[in-house]
Amino acid sequence: MNRVQREAAARRIMERTPPPVPPDLYPEVVRRGGRMLRHRKIAVGLTWLLLFAATVAFTVWALTAHPWVEPPSETTPPLTGW
């Protein structure tokens, strides 16, 4: 198919009348859309809760473990000139 034929086929498709929409489709779409929005809202809330819990856990660990402090030496330095 060359370009002119493709354009003519596309125009024929676009000039057709759209198929009729079933009358009971709208309530079903609204119900499913509402459910999808609720699920998304719950997922976002759980994600924020998980992020908050991870932040609190990290803060508690950092305050108890003091990872920024150098660990004590396990051996004593040699005594010279004593």
PDB file of N, CA, C and O in Angstrom:
ATOM      1  N   MET A   1       0.834  -1.184   0.000  1.00  0.00           N
ATOM      2  CA  MET A   1       0.000   0.000   0.000  1.00  0.00           C
ATOM      3  C   MET A   1       0.880   1.250   0.000  1.00  0.00           C
ATOM      4  O   MET A   1       1.759   1.387   0.817  1.00  0.00           O
ATOM      5  N   ASN A   2       0.602   2.134  -0.918  1.00  0.00           N
ATOM      6  CA  ASN A   2       1.362   3.373  -0.900  1.00  0.00           C
ATOM      7  C   ASN A   2       0.678   4.392   0.003  1.00  0.00           C
ATOM      8  O   ASN A   2      -0.366   4.132   0.598  1.00  0.00           O
ATOM      9  N   ARG A   3       1.247   5.546   0.089  1.00  0.00           N
ATOM     10  CA  ARG A   3       0.778   6.551   1.047  1.00  0.00           C
ATOM     11  C   ARG A   3      -0.639   7.018   0.730  1.00  0.00           C
ATOM     12  O   ARG A   3      -1.465   7.194   1.627  1.00  0.00           O
ATOM     13  N   VAL A   4      -0.940   7.224  -0.526  1.00  0.00           N
ATOM     14  CA  VAL A   4      -2.268   7.712  -0.919  1.00  0.00           C
ATOM     15  C   VAL A   4      -3.334   6.685  -0.554  1.00  0.00           C
ATOM     16  O   VAL A   4      -4.403   7.026  -0.033  1.00  0.00           O
ATOM     17  N   GLN A   5      -3.045   5.415  -0.779  1.00  0.00           N
ATOM     18  CA  GLN A   5      -4.013   4.367  -0.448  1.00  0.00           C
ATOM     19  C   GLN A   5      -4.210   4.264   1.069  1.00  0.00           C
ATOM     20  O   GLN A   5      -5.328   4.062   1.537  1.00  0.00           O
ATOM     21  N   ARG A   6      -3.126   4.391   1.803  1.00  0.00           N
ATOM     22  CA  ARG A   6      -3.250   4.344   3.270  1.00  0.00           C
ATOM     23  C   ARG A   6      -4.080   5.512   3.779  1.00  0.00           C
ATOM     24  O   ARG A   6      -4.928   5.356   4.672  1.00  0.00           O
ATOM     25  N   GLU A   7      -3.850   6.711   3.225  1.00  0.00           N
ATOM     26  CA  GLU A   7      -4.626   7.872   3.651  1.00  0.00           C
ATOM     27  C   GLU A   7      -6.100   7.694   3.301  1.00  0.00           C
ATOM     28  O   GLU A   7      -6.985   8.037   4.099  1.00  0.00           O
ATOM     29  N   ALA A   8      -6.385   7.155   2.125  1.00  0.00           N
ATOM     30  CA  ALA A   8      -7.777   6.932   1.718  1.00  0.00           C
ATOM     31  C   ALA A   8      -8.440   5.905   2.633  1.00  0.00           C
ATOM     32  O   ALA A   8      -9.597   6.074   3.044  1.00  0.00           O
ATOM     33  N   ALA A   9      -7.703   4.846   2.996  1.00  0.00           N
ATOM     34  CA  ALA A   9      -8.258   3.838   3.898  1.00  0.00           C
ATOM     35  C   ALA A   9      -8.513   4.439   5.274  1.00  0.00           C
ATOM     36  O   ALA A   9      -9.552   4.163   5.899  1.00  0.00           O
ATOM     37  N   ALA A  10      -7.608   5.268   5.750  1.00  0.00           N
ATOM     38  CA  ALA A  10      -7.790   5.906   7.051  1.00  0.00           C
ATOM     39  C   ALA A  10      -8.992   6.844   7.019  1.00  0.00           C
ATOM     40  O   ALA A  10      -9.784   6.889   7.971  1.00  0.00           O
ATOM     41  N   ARG A  11      -9.188   7.586   5.921  1.00  0.00           N
ATOM     42  CA  ARG A  11     -10.343   8.475   5.818  1.00  0.00           C
ATOM     43  C   ARG A  11     -11.643   7.680   5.802  1.00  0.00           C
ATOM     44  O   ARG A  11     -12.626   8.083   6.443  1.00  0.00           O
ATOM     45  N   ARG A  12     -11.658   6.551   5.094  1.00  0.00           N
ATOM     46  CA  ARG A  12     -12.863   5.720   5.066  1.00  0.00           C
ATOM     47  C   ARG A  12     -13.203   5.209   6.471  1.00  0.00           C
ATOM     48  O   ARG A  12     -14.364   5.210   6.875  1.00  0.00           O
ATOM     49  N   ILE A  13     -12.170   4.807   7.216  1.00  0.00           N
ATOM     50  CA  ILE A  13     -12.408   4.304   8.572  1.00  0.00           C
ATOM     51  C   ILE A  13     -12.936   5.417   9.464  1.00  0.00           C
ATOM     52  O   ILE A  13     -13.871   5.224  10.257  1.00  0.00           O
ATOM     53  N   MET A  14     -12.356   6.623   9.350  1.00  0.00           N
ATOM     54  CA  MET A  14     -12.775   7.732  10.211  1.00  0.00           C
ATOM     55  C   MET A  14     -14.148   8.272   9.832  1.00  0.00           C
ATOM     56  O   MET A  14     -14.841   8.858  10.659  1.00  0.00           O
ATOM     57  N   GLU A  15     -14.596   8.097   8.589  1.00  0.00           N
ATOM     58  CA  GLU A  15     -15.896   8.610   8.167  1.00  0.00           C
ATOM     59  C   GLU A  15     -17.042   7.684   8.548  1.00  0.00           C
ATOM     60  O   GLU A  15     -18.202   8.082   8.476  1.00  0.00           O
ATOM     61  N   ARG A  16     -16.745   6.483   8.963  1.00  0.00           N
ATOM     62  CA  ARG A  16     -17.798   5.566   9.385  1.00  0.00           C
ATOM     63  C   ARG A  16     -18.471   6.092  10.642  1.00  0.00           C
ATOM     64  O   ARG A  16     -17.893   6.825  11.436  1.00  0.00           O
ATOM     65  N   THR A  17     -19.702   5.686  10.833  1.00  0.00           N
ATOM     66  CA  THR A  17     -20.386   6.048  12.074  1.00  0.00           C
ATOM     67  C   THR A  17     -19.869   5.127  13.176  1.00  0.00           C
ATOM     68  O   THR A  17     -19.662   3.927  12.952  1.00  0.00           O
ATOM     69  N   PRO A  18     -19.656   5.673  14.348  1.00  0.00           N
ATOM     70  CA  PRO A  18     -19.149   4.828  15.433  1.00  0.00           C
ATOM     71  C   PRO A  18     -20.199   3.804  15.851  1.00  0.00           C
ATOM     72  O   PRO A  18     -21.404   4.057  15.736  1.00  0.00           O
ATOM     73  N   PRO A  19     -19.758   2.656  16.336  1.00  0.00           N
ATOM     74  CA  PRO A  19     -20.738   1.643  16.765  1.00  0.00           C
ATOM     75  C   PRO A  19     -21.495   2.140  18.001  1.00  0.00           C
ATOM     76  O   PRO A  19     -20.973   2.928  18.787  1.00  0.00           O
ATOM     77  N   PRO A  20     -22.733   1.686  18.169  1.00  0.00           N
ATOM     78  CA  PRO A  20     -23.499   2.148  19.332  1.00  0.00           C
ATOM     79  C   PRO A  20     -22.915   1.604  20.629  1.00  0.00           C
ATOM     80  O   PRO A  20     -22.397   0.494  20.685  1.00  0.00           O
ATOM     81  N   VAL A  21     -22.999   2.421  21.669  1.00  0.00           N
ATOM     82  CA  VAL A  21     -22.488   2.040  22.978  1.00  0.00           C
ATOM     83  C   VAL A  21     -23.624   1.383  23.757  1.00  0.00           C
ATOM     84  O   VAL A  21     -24.733   1.913  23.800  1.00  0.00           O
ATOM     85  N   PRO A  22     -23.360   0.230  24.381  1.00  0.00           N
ATOM     86  CA  PRO A  22     -24.418  -0.408  25.162  1.00  0.00           C
ATOM     87  C   PRO A  22     -24.878   0.511  26.304  1.00  0.00           C
ATOM     88  O   PRO A  22     -24.059   1.197  26.931  1.00  0.00           O
ATOM     89  N   PRO A  23     -26.178   0.543  26.602  1.00  0.00           N
ATOM     90  CA  PRO A  23     -26.674   1.475  27.622  1.00  0.00           C
ATOM     91  C   PRO A  23     -26.197   1.146  29.032  1.00  0.00           C
ATOM     92  O   PRO A  23     -26.110   2.036  29.879  1.00  0.00           O
ATOM     93  N   ASP A  24     -25.874  -0.092  29.324  1.00  0.00           N
ATOM     94  CA  ASP A  24     -25.444  -0.448  30.680  1.00  0.00           C
ATOM     95  C   ASP A  24     -23.928  -0.336  30.853  1.00  0.00           C
ATOM     96  O   ASP A  24     -23.402  -0.727  31.887  1.00  0.00           O
ATOM     97  N   LEU A  25     -23.238   0.215  29.871  1.00  0.00           N
ATOM     98  CA  LEU A  25     -21.787   0.315  29.949  1.00  0.00           C
ATOM     99  C   LEU A  25     -21.339   1.403  30.923  1.00  0.00           C
ATOM    100  O   LEU A  25     -20.398   1.203  31.691  1.00  0.00           O
ATOM    101  N   TYR A  26     -22.034   2.543  30.943  1.00  0.00           N
ATOM    102  CA  TYR A  26     -21.618   3.664  31.784  1.00  0.00           C
ATOM    103  C   TYR A  26     -21.591   3.316  33.272  1.00  0.00           C
ATOM    104  O   TYR A  26     -20.588   3.572  33.948  1.00  0.00           O
ATOM    105  N   PRO A  27     -22.635   2.723  33.836  1.00  0.00           N
ATOM    106  CA  PRO A  27     -22.569   2.381  35.272  1.00  0.00           C
ATOM    107  C   PRO A  27     -21.453   1.389  35.594  1.00  0.00           C
ATOM    108  O   PRO A  27     -20.801   1.491  36.641  1.00  0.00           O
ATOM    109  N   GLU A  28     -21.206   0.462  34.680  1.00  0.00           N
ATOM    110  CA  GLU A  28     -20.125  -0.516  34.903  1.00  0.00           C
ATOM    111  C   GLU A  28     -18.766   0.176  34.888  1.00  0.00           C
ATOM    112  O   GLU A  28     -17.897  -0.109  35.710  1.00  0.00           O
ATOM    113  N   VAL A  29     -18.582   1.107  33.976  1.00  0.00           N
ATOM    114  CA  VAL A  29     -17.316   1.849  33.896  1.00  0.00           C
ATOM    115  C   VAL A  29     -17.114   2.694  35.143  1.00  0.00           C
ATOM    116  O   VAL A  29     -16.010   2.759  35.699  1.00  0.00           O
ATOM    117  N   VAL A  30     -18.166   3.339  35.623  1.00  0.00           N
ATOM    118  CA  VAL A  30     -18.068   4.166  36.831  1.00  0.00           C
ATOM    119  C   VAL A  30     -17.718   3.292  38.029  1.00  0.00           C
ATOM    120  O   VAL A  30     -16.882   3.651  38.861  1.00  0.00           O
ATOM    121  N   ARG A  31     -18.351   2.116  38.129  1.00  0.00           N
ATOM    122  CA  ARG A  31     -18.072   1.217  39.252  1.00  0.00           C
ATOM    123  C   ARG A  31     -16.617   0.754  39.228  1.00  0.00           C
ATOM    124  O   ARG A  31     -15.920   0.802  40.242  1.00  0.00           O
ATOM    125  N   ARG A  32     -16.163   0.329  38.052  1.00  0.00           N
ATOM    126  CA  ARG A  32     -14.772  -0.141  37.948  1.00  0.00           C
ATOM    127  C   ARG A  32     -13.777   0.988  38.176  1.00  0.00           C
ATOM    128  O   ARG A  32     -12.739   0.803  38.802  1.00  0.00           O
ATOM    129  N   GLY A  33     -14.090   2.175  37.649  1.00  0.00           N
ATOM    130  CA  GLY A  33     -13.189   3.311  37.840  1.00  0.00           C
ATOM    131  C   GLY A  33     -13.082   3.704  39.304  1.00  0.00           C
ATOM    132  O   GLY A  33     -12.005   4.003  39.805  1.00  0.00           O
ATOM    133  N   GLY A  34     -14.220   3.679  40.009  1.00  0.00           N
ATOM    134  CA  GLY A  34     -14.198   3.988  41.437  1.00  0.00           C
ATOM    135  C   GLY A  34     -13.383   2.972  42.213  1.00  0.00           C
ATOM    136  O   GLY A  34     -12.621   3.315  43.120  1.00  0.00           O
ATOM    137  N   ARG A  35     -13.529   1.713  41.841  1.00  0.00           N
ATOM    138  CA  ARG A  35     -12.749   0.669  42.512  1.00  0.00           C
ATOM    139  C   ARG A  35     -11.256   0.844  42.231  1.00  0.00           C
ATOM    140  O   ARG A  35     -10.428   0.709  43.138  1.00  0.00           O
ATOM    141  N   MET A  36     -10.917   1.174  40.988  1.00  0.00           N
ATOM    142  CA  MET A  36      -9.506   1.395  40.659  1.00  0.00           C
ATOM    143  C   MET A  36      -8.934   2.573  41.453  1.00  0.00           C
ATOM    144  O   MET A  36      -7.806   2.509  41.936  1.00  0.00           O
ATOM    145  N   LEU A  37      -9.734   3.644  41.586  1.00  0.00           N
ATOM    146  CA  LEU A  37      -9.259   4.803  42.349  1.00  0.00           C
ATOM    147  C   LEU A  37      -9.071   4.456  43.820  1.00  0.00           C
ATOM    148  O   LEU A  37      -8.100   4.889  44.450  1.00  0.00           O
ATOM    149  N   ARG A  38      -9.990   3.675  44.394  1.00  0.00           N
ATOM    150  CA  ARG A  38      -9.835   3.264  45.793  1.00  0.00           C
ATOM    151  C   ARG A  38      -8.590   2.406  45.975  1.00  0.00           C
ATOM    152  O   ARG A  38      -7.827   2.590  46.923  1.00  0.00           O
ATOM    153  N   HIS A  39      -8.368   1.474  45.058  1.00  0.00           N
ATOM    154  CA  HIS A  39      -7.174   0.615  45.152  1.00  0.00           C
ATOM    155  C   HIS A  39      -5.901   1.447  45.034  1.00  0.00           C
ATOM    156  O   HIS A  39      -4.928   1.212  45.760  1.00  0.00           O
ATOM    157  N   ARG A  40      -5.905   2.409  44.125  1.00  0.00           N
ATOM    158  CA  ARG A  40      -4.726   3.253  43.958  1.00  0.00           C
ATOM    159  C   ARG A  40      -4.486   4.095  45.207  1.00  0.00           C
ATOM    160  O   ARG A  40      -3.355   4.263  45.653  1.00  0.00           O
ATOM    161  N   LYS A  41      -5.578   4.619  45.785  1.00  0.00           N
ATOM    162  CA  LYS A  41      -5.455   5.429  46.998  1.00  0.00           C
ATOM    163  C   LYS A  41      -4.899   4.590  48.151  1.00  0.00           C
ATOM    164  O   LYS A  41      -4.039   5.044  48.905  1.00  0.00           O
ATOM    165  N   ILE A  42      -5.371   3.366  48.283  1.00  0.00           N
ATOM    166  CA  ILE A  42      -4.868   2.465  49.329  1.00  0.00           C
ATOM    167  C   ILE A  42      -3.397   2.149  49.086  1.00  0.00           C
ATOM    168  O   ILE A  42      -2.586   2.144  50.019  1.00  0.00           O
ATOM    169  N   ALA A  43      -3.028   1.888  47.838  1.00  0.00           N
ATOM    170  CA  ALA A  43      -1.631   1.568  47.518  1.00  0.00           C
ATOM    171  C   ALA A  43      -0.713   2.751  47.829  1.00  0.00           C
ATOM    172  O   ALA A  43       0.380   2.571  48.384  1.00  0.00           O
ATOM    173  N   VAL A  44      -1.149   3.953  47.506  1.00  0.00           N
ATOM    174  CA  VAL A  44      -0.331   5.142  47.790  1.00  0.00           C
ATOM    175  C   VAL A  44      -0.206   5.328  49.296  1.00  0.00           C
ATOM    176  O   VAL A  44       0.881   5.629  49.822  1.00  0.00           O
ATOM    177  N   GLY A  45      -1.305   5.130  50.019  1.00  0.00           N
ATOM    178  CA  GLY A  45      -1.257   5.255  51.475  1.00  0.00           C
ATOM    179  C   GLY A  45      -0.327   4.234  52.107  1.00  0.00           C
ATOM    180  O   GLY A  45       0.452   4.551  53.012  1.00  0.00           O
ATOM    181  N   LEU A  46      -0.386   2.992  51.624  1.00  0.00           N
ATOM    182  CA  LEU A  46       0.511   1.960  52.152  1.00  0.00           C
ATOM    183  C   LEU A  46       1.967   2.261  51.816  1.00  0.00           C
ATOM    184  O   LEU A  46       2.865   1.998  52.623  1.00  0.00           O
ATOM    185  N   THR A  47       2.207   2.817  50.646  1.00  0.00           N
ATOM    186  CA  THR A  47       3.575   3.179  50.274  1.00  0.00           C
ATOM    187  C   THR A  47       4.114   4.260  51.207  1.00  0.00           C
ATOM    188  O   THR A  47       5.259   4.167  51.673  1.00  0.00           O
ATOM    189  N   TRP A  48       3.302   5.279  51.488  1.00  0.00           N
ATOM    190  CA  TRP A  48       3.737   6.323  52.418  1.00  0.00           C
ATOM    191  C   TRP A  48       3.953   5.772  53.816  1.00  0.00           C
ATOM    192  O   TRP A  48       4.890   6.154  54.507  1.00  0.00           O
ATOM    193  N   LEU A  49       3.069   4.865  54.241  1.00  0.00           N
ATOM    194  CA  LEU A  49       3.220   4.250  55.555  1.00  0.00           C
ATOM    195  C   LEU A  49       4.513   3.445  55.629  1.00  0.00           C
ATOM    196  O   LEU A  49       5.244   3.519  56.620  1.00  0.00           O
ATOM    197  N   LEU A  50       4.810   2.687  54.586  1.00  0.00           N
ATOM    198  CA  LEU A  50       6.047   1.907  54.547  1.00  0.00           C
ATOM    199  C   LEU A  50       7.268   2.826  54.556  1.00  0.00           C
ATOM    200  O   LEU A  50       8.252   2.557  55.262  1.00  0.00           O
ATOM    201  N   LEU A  51       7.223   3.909  53.816  1.00  0.00           N
ATOM    202  CA  LEU A  51       8.332   4.865  53.803  1.00  0.00           C
ATOM    203  C   LEU A  51       8.524   5.492  55.180  1.00  0.00           C
ATOM    204  O   LEU A  51       9.665   5.625  55.655  1.00  0.00           O
ATOM    205  N   PHE A  52       7.433   5.850  55.845  1.00  0.00           N
ATOM    206  CA  PHE A  52       7.523   6.422  57.181  1.00  0.00           C
ATOM    207  C   PHE A  52       8.100   5.413  58.168  1.00  0.00           C
ATOM    208  O   PHE A  52       8.974   5.741  58.980  1.00  0.00           O
ATOM    209  N   ALA A  53       7.624   4.148  58.094  1.00  0.00           N
ATOM    210  CA  ALA A  53       8.126   3.109  58.996  1.00  0.00           C
ATOM    211  C   ALA A  53       9.614   2.868  58.768  1.00  0.00           C
ATOM    212  O   ALA A  53      10.383   2.682  59.728  1.00  0.00           O
ATOM    213  N   ALA A  54      10.059   2.857  57.511  1.00  0.00           N
ATOM    214  CA  ALA A  54      11.477   2.664  57.218  1.00  0.00           C
ATOM    215  C   ALA A  54      12.306   3.828  57.756  1.00  0.00           C
ATOM    216  O   ALA A  54      13.409   3.623  58.286  1.00  0.00           O
ATOM    217  N   THR A  55      11.789   5.042  57.645  1.00  0.00           N
ATOM    218  CA  THR A  55      12.502   6.209  58.167  1.00  0.00           C
ATOM    219  C   THR A  55      12.624   6.141  59.681  1.00  0.00           C
ATOM    220  O   THR A  55      13.698   6.407  60.240  1.00  0.00           O
ATOM    221  N   VAL A  56      11.542   5.770  60.353  1.00  0.00           N
ATOM    222  CA  VAL A  56      11.582   5.650  61.808  1.00  0.00           C
ATOM    223  C   VAL A  56      12.549   4.547  62.224  1.00  0.00           C
ATOM    224  O   VAL A  56      13.349   4.718  63.153  1.00  0.00           O
ATOM    225  N   ALA A  57      12.492   3.392  61.541  1.00  0.00           N
ATOM    226  CA  ALA A  57      13.388   2.287  61.876  1.00  0.00           C
ATOM    227  C   ALA A  57      14.850   2.690  61.676  1.00  0.00           C
ATOM    228  O   ALA A  57      15.712   2.374  62.515  1.00  0.00           O
ATOM    229  N   PHE A  58      15.148   3.392  60.590  1.00  0.00           N
ATOM    230  CA  PHE A  58      16.518   3.839  60.355  1.00  0.00           C
ATOM    231  C   PHE A  58      16.963   4.824  61.429  1.00  0.00           C
ATOM    232  O   PHE A  58      18.094   4.754  61.925  1.00  0.00           O
ATOM    233  N   THR A  59      16.081   5.743  61.802  1.00  0.00           N
ATOM    234  CA  THR A  59      16.429   6.739  62.821  1.00  0.00           C
ATOM    235  C   THR A  59      16.703   6.067  64.165  1.00  0.00           C
ATOM    236  O   THR A  59      17.693   6.389  64.842  1.00  0.00           O
ATOM    237  N   VAL A  60      15.860   5.122  64.549  1.00  0.00           N
ATOM    238  CA  VAL A  60      16.063   4.414  65.817  1.00  0.00           C
ATOM    239  C   VAL A  60      17.364   3.627  65.771  1.00  0.00           C
ATOM    240  O   VAL A  60      18.149   3.631  66.726  1.00  0.00           O
ATOM    241  N   TRP A  61      17.631   2.952  64.661  1.00  0.00           N
ATOM    242  CA  TRP A  61      18.877   2.188  64.533  1.00  0.00           C
ATOM    243  C   TRP A  61      20.082   3.118  64.625  1.00  0.00           C
ATOM    244  O   TRP A  61      21.064   2.822  65.320  1.00  0.00           O
ATOM    245  N   ALA A  62      20.024   4.258  63.932  1.00  0.00           N
ATOM    246  CA  ALA A  62      21.160   5.185  63.944  1.00  0.00           C
ATOM    247  C   ALA A  62      21.391   5.766  65.336  1.00  0.00           C
ATOM    248  O   ALA A  62      22.541   5.962  65.755  1.00  0.00           O
ATOM    249  N   LEU A  63      20.325   6.035  66.069  1.00  0.00           N
ATOM    250  CA  LEU A  63      20.492   6.588  67.407  1.00  0.00           C
ATOM    251  C   LEU A  63      21.009   5.558  68.402  1.00  0.00           C
ATOM    252  O   LEU A  63      21.677   5.919  69.373  1.00  0.00           O
ATOM    253  N   THR A  64      20.725   4.283  68.189  1.00  0.00           N
ATOM    254  CA  THR A  64      21.194   3.260  69.122  1.00  0.00           C
ATOM    255  C   THR A  64      22.554   2.698  68.726  1.00  0.00           C
ATOM    256  O   THR A  64      23.358   2.366  69.596  1.00  0.00           O
ATOM    257  N   ALA A  65      22.841   2.598  67.447  1.00  0.00           N
ATOM    258  CA  ALA A  65      24.092   1.975  67.006  1.00  0.00           C
ATOM    259  C   ALA A  65      25.233   2.975  66.851  1.00  0.00           C
ATOM    260  O   ALA A  65      26.405   2.576  66.853  1.00  0.00           O
ATOM    261  N   HIS A  66      24.930   4.246  66.699  1.00  0.00           N
ATOM    262  CA  HIS A  66      25.936   5.291  66.485  1.00  0.00           C
ATOM    263  C   HIS A  66      26.933   4.874  65.391  1.00  0.00           C
ATOM    264  O   HIS A  66      28.122   4.731  65.642  1.00  0.00           O
ATOM    265  N   PRO A  67      26.480   4.726  64.147  1.00  0.00           N
ATOM    266  CA  PRO A  67      27.370   4.285  63.076  1.00  0.00           C
ATOM    267  C   PRO A  67      28.438   5.310  62.714  1.00  0.00           C
ATOM    268  O   PRO A  67      29.404   4.977  62.036  1.00  0.00           O
ATOM    269  N   TRP A  68      28.294   6.538  63.151  1.00  0.00           N
ATOM    270  CA  TRP A  68      29.283   7.570  62.822  1.00  0.00           C
ATOM    271  C   TRP A  68      30.449   7.596  63.805  1.00  0.00           C
ATOM    272  O   TRP A  68      31.425   8.266  63.579  1.00  0.00           O
ATOM    273  N   VAL A  69      30.354   6.832  64.888  1.00  0.00           N
ATOM    274  CA  VAL A  69      31.411   6.807  65.898  1.00  0.00           C
ATOM    275  C   VAL A  69      32.403   5.705  65.534  1.00  0.00           C
ATOM    276  O   VAL A  69      32.016   4.605  65.151  1.00  0.00           O
ATOM    277  N   GLU A  70      33.689   6.011  65.684  1.00  0.00           N
ATOM    278  CA  GLU A  70      34.719   5.017  65.398  1.00  0.00           C
ATOM    279  C   GLU A  70      34.671   3.929  66.479  1.00  0.00           C
ATOM    280  O   GLU A  70      34.605   4.228  67.665  1.00  0.00           O
ATOM    281  N   PRO A  71      34.708   2.663  66.087  1.00  0.00           N
ATOM    282  CA  PRO A  71      34.628   1.596  67.089  1.00  0.00           C
ATOM    283  C   PRO A  71      35.885   1.570  67.961  1.00  0.00           C
ATOM    284  O   PRO A  71      36.970   1.960  67.517  1.00  0.00           O
ATOM    285  N   PRO A  72      35.768   1.132  69.212  1.00  0.00           N
ATOM    286  CA  PRO A  72      36.942   1.111  70.083  1.00  0.00           C
ATOM    287  C   PRO A  72      37.972   0.097  69.584  1.00  0.00           C
ATOM    288  O   PRO A  72      37.648  -0.910  68.980  1.00  0.00           O
ATOM    289  N   SER A  73      39.217   0.385  69.875  1.00  0.00           N
ATOM    290  CA  SER A  73      40.297  -0.496  69.454  1.00  0.00           C
ATOM    291  C   SER A  73      40.241  -1.787  70.269  1.00  0.00           C
ATOM    292  O   SER A  73      39.968  -1.785  71.473  1.00  0.00           O
ATOM    293  N   GLU A  74      40.498  -2.906  69.602  1.00  0.00           N
ATOM    294  CA  GLU A  74      40.442  -4.196  70.288  1.00  0.00           C
ATOM    295  C   GLU A  74      41.781  -4.564  70.924  1.00  0.00           C
ATOM    296  O   GLU A  74      41.844  -5.457  71.751  1.00  0.00           O
ATOM    297  N   THR A  75      42.849  -3.893  70.528  1.00  0.00           N
ATOM    298  CA  THR A  75      44.169  -4.151  71.120  1.00  0.00           C
ATOM    299  C   THR A  75      44.708  -2.861  71.705  1.00  0.00           C
ATOM    300  O   THR A  75      44.359  -1.765  71.273  1.00  0.00           O
ATOM    301  N   THR A  76      45.539  -2.998  72.674  1.00  0.00           N
ATOM    302  CA  THR A  76      46.150  -1.810  73.274  1.00  0.00           C
ATOM    303  C   THR A  76      47.377  -1.422  72.477  1.00  0.00           C
ATOM    304  O   THR A  76      48.056  -2.278  71.893  1.00  0.00           O
ATOM    305  N   PRO A  77      47.677  -0.167  72.426  1.00  0.00           N
ATOM    306  CA  PRO A  77      48.865   0.244  71.692  1.00  0.00           C
ATOM    307  C   PRO A  77      50.118  -0.239  72.432  1.00  0.00           C
ATOM    308  O   PRO A  77      50.099  -0.433  73.655  1.00  0.00           O
ATOM    309  N   PRO A  78      51.191  -0.463  71.718  1.00  0.00           N
ATOM    310  CA  PRO A  78      52.416  -0.913  72.382  1.00  0.00           C
ATOM    311  C   PRO A  78      52.973   0.168  73.312  1.00  0.00           C
ATOM    312  O   PRO A  78      52.893   1.357  73.027  1.00  0.00           O
ATOM    313  N   LEU A  79      53.519  -0.269  74.441  1.00  0.00           N
ATOM    314  CA  LEU A  79      54.122   0.661  75.383  1.00  0.00           C
ATOM    315  C   LEU A  79      55.607   0.776  75.090  1.00  0.00           C
ATOM    316  O   LEU A  79      56.365  -0.179  75.216  1.00  0.00           O
ATOM    317  N   THR A  80      56.023   1.923  74.671  1.00  0.00           N
ATOM    318  CA  THR A  80      57.446   2.155  74.396  1.00  0.00           C
ATOM    319  C   THR A  80      57.952   3.281  75.296  1.00  0.00           C
ATOM    320  O   THR A  80      57.187   4.216  75.588  1.00  0.00           O
ATOM    321  N   GLY A  81      59.146   3.163  75.722  1.00  0.00           N
ATOM    322  CA  GLY A  81      59.760   4.185  76.561  1.00  0.00           C
ATOM    323  C   GLY A  81      59.156   4.216  77.958  1.00  0.00           C
ATOM    324  O   GLY A  81      59.122   5.246  78.608  1.00  0.00           O
ATOM    325  N   TRP A  82      58.810   3.116  78.481  1.00  0.00           N
ATOM    326  CA  TRP A  82      58.180   3.060  79.778  1.00  0.00           C
ATOM    327  C   TRP A  82      59.134   2.960  80.850  1.00  0.00           C
ATOM    328  O   TRP A  82      60.081   2.637  81.230  1.00  0.00           O
TER     329      TRP A  82
END
